[in-house]
């Protein structure tokens, strides 16, 4: 370093007054917002608009009111008024950095977005959805403080700002924060699938699962700063939450196409993943059958909070229907009542009026409501069309037949008549996840958890056709592994969807359905024969032989995948089979497609949240790395959101977010201590008087 | 004792950057906490007042958060921060120039020609003069004298040739000497 030696060296010694702690904290929050709001795109102008009015005022006055004005009172008297006016004007117009293009060291930066669009989105939000979303416009005025970070999650240039806005707005509701111990969510518990020996159990059978409720659950939990309960984490539902571009069939006669690939396992060098990706046929609009939908809406007292979200959700849905589709509305609370007799979707105003007139009250008589809904569905039954009861509830059926099994029986019976049932779960802390699962699974429907308007949009707008129009029902998958190639296998997820081997060919056994354009993914971790990763020893006293002993045909196949399904109005199943051979092998994990690698990252994350042994050695960092590299286009930001959840989980697990504390982030703190004297080592970086041990 | 443990556990900038690039908020948080004071100091030297310096520092943090995903240079964080800070400072100055030029000019006049200065105030007054220099000279002086960078390091930050920095410094010194003289006369 060539340090100049001259009279200007004193420049270095000039004192710099310390920055204020709150300015520092605000800057850090702003940075985190910028990180979250994404990618190479610039934050919208609005992010920073009007951010620093107070500071601007101080700056302005400190600039305008130096000693000279104080020293010259007469002059001050003369200029004070014009300056006050000027200051006001300045404050109204001045937006530091707002209009300047970013010159940030050659970093790519997307064009600035006019605040207009954002304003529009706000206005739209405020207009369509009242109490809950009223927070949205308020947010735009927030500083970038701990609350302000939500504001800037709006992504400019993305398809719809309003949904993210609403998402954040809903999250911002303080009263909705339910303490974990007070959580009344009812969740069925289950154990992760174990490793199975191919010789003893060569066949794995399961029902397809297009539900996504578990992911929303996990997201909600992590956003509230709590690691999700293992039983709420259903790995397959997390994987299937994300849209993937699997190759679909070209025509409706084959309702779906499956793509199988075998690739190295990122969390174990000695095993492989068999990745089965299924994509349903995407119905063209003109091919869509007529729909007869009965909304069964829970308006019990516990739904008060959710009614606004529910109204907005159903508005979205009504907008997706064709003019000839019919809609009916039944409410239940205390006693069931019909709010809207079957009405054609073209009478939009009438339907919306009925939705808006919904009032909360009383406790829930779910059974009577369901009976009434089925009665209406049968009344306007469309032969060959979609006949579906859409149940919106927070899940407490506390009057009538409350037993899950009784409900299941009613729904199964009605399913035979051709009326299916889908469940939309609303609410926090009171949600009966088990009930939702049970009734949706027995009603040939899907259970979707809607925690935000964004979730509603995902289900009802982006995926409307897959939610509403099934292309196949009772879809079961059976995989037979070849003991010559695979010594052990483990099915990742699908624990609650397992079937007996003999059920596969039994058409009376109910299974999941696939909607138009739906993507469903199943992943097996397989241990190639003679791999060092084998955990089960060979039997000493003879083996349970399979009929596929060594020497018979097909020895180079890993497995044989069979898919059995029925067409939506069919009673007899059809069968599709695919052998998995070395032709399906991928040489390395890296050569797998973005979608495949991303789905594996989600699988790894789900297993980690369930504390699975297999993924114990894999870090959250590695998961984030895989997911980040596989993000692809991600037009709706789902994958970016996933990444932020991975980091949240990572921080929660290592205790870094404990008590909202940030000092330990980069260190290896094991506990908290109070900082009482001078903080020589800068332990207490956020200045709250508490640091890590 | 406890402090030493934490120091050992300290993660390198490179690792924090790596994690922040994958959207690890805790990592970005730690990274900024580590470098905020540095950014603020540079911003303060440029702007000469705390409020502007805080504004600039916040803007740098935002740009850092936005751009870190694209940041590749592993060892050059400091240099990048200099660049971000000076860019942000210039942007703010350009924005404010119209409105505040007169007030600032008066303040400088007051600073240089006003009451006699103690040693500290001399440096302060000199800085006020530095802030009156053309942007490039102001930056060069800030980096070389204020931050103690070599001409070549300053050149890297300013994205120009080393000789250009030397020339800016030379020009700046001529003007500053003039200002110093009037200071001493006062």
Short mmCIF file of C-alpha atoms in Angstrom, two decimals, chain A residues 290-294 373-374 377-389 410-422 442-445 468 470 473 513 567-571:
data_model
loop_
_atom_site.label_atom_id
_atom_site.label_comp_id
_atom_site.label_asym_id
_atom_site.label_seq_id
_atom_site.Cartn_x
_atom_site.Cartn_y
_atom_site.Cartn_z
CA UNK A 290 -70.11 -29.30 -18.02
CA UNK A 291 -69.73 -28.75 -14.32
CA UNK A 292 -72.34 -28.96 -11.61
CA UNK A 293 -70.77 -27.55 -8.48
CA UNK A 294 -72.28 -27.31 -5.05
CA UNK A 373 -75.29 -30.42 -0.64
CA UNK A 374 -75.53 -33.90 -2.09
CA UNK A 377 -75.89 -31.97 -6.58
CA UNK A 378 -78.14 -34.85 -7.49
CA UNK A 379 -80.96 -32.49 -8.35
CA UNK A 380 -78.93 -30.80 -11.09
CA UNK A 381 -76.84 -33.82 -11.94
CA UNK A 382 -75.01 -33.58 -15.27
CA UNK A 383 -74.54 -36.93 -16.89
CA UNK A 384 -71.02 -37.31 -18.20
CA UNK A 385 -70.05 -34.02 -16.57
CA UNK A 386 -68.37 -32.95 -13.39
CA UNK A 387 -70.62 -33.25 -10.38
CA UNK A 388 -68.84 -32.06 -7.35
CA UNK A 389 -69.45 -30.83 -3.86
CA UNK A 410 -71.65 -41.07 3.60
CA UNK A 411 -69.12 -39.67 1.18
CA UNK A 412 -68.16 -43.03 -0.23
CA UNK A 413 -71.78 -43.86 -0.79
CA UNK A 414 -72.37 -40.61 -2.65
CA UNK A 415 -69.23 -41.08 -4.68
CA UNK A 416 -70.79 -44.17 -6.21
CA UNK A 417 -73.63 -42.03 -7.47
CA UNK A 418 -71.10 -39.94 -9.38
CA UNK A 419 -70.90 -36.94 -7.07
CA UNK A 420 -67.36 -36.28 -5.95
CA UNK A 421 -66.16 -34.09 -3.16
CA UNK A 422 -63.25 -31.68 -2.82
CA UNK A 442 -63.06 -41.17 0.10
CA UNK A 443 -64.86 -38.65 -2.08
CA UNK A 444 -62.49 -38.96 -5.01
CA UNK A 445 -61.52 -35.39 -4.45
CA UNK A 468 -62.19 -29.20 -11.38
CA UNK A 470 -60.65 -35.12 -13.49
CA UNK A 473 -59.94 -41.74 -11.16
CA UNK A 513 -57.74 -39.07 -9.01
CA UNK A 567 -61.81 -42.97 -16.79
CA UNK A 568 -63.88 -40.45 -14.79
CA UNK A 569 -67.19 -42.09 -15.68
CA UNK A 570 -65.85 -45.62 -16.05
CA UNK A 571 -66.19 -48.58 -13.71
#
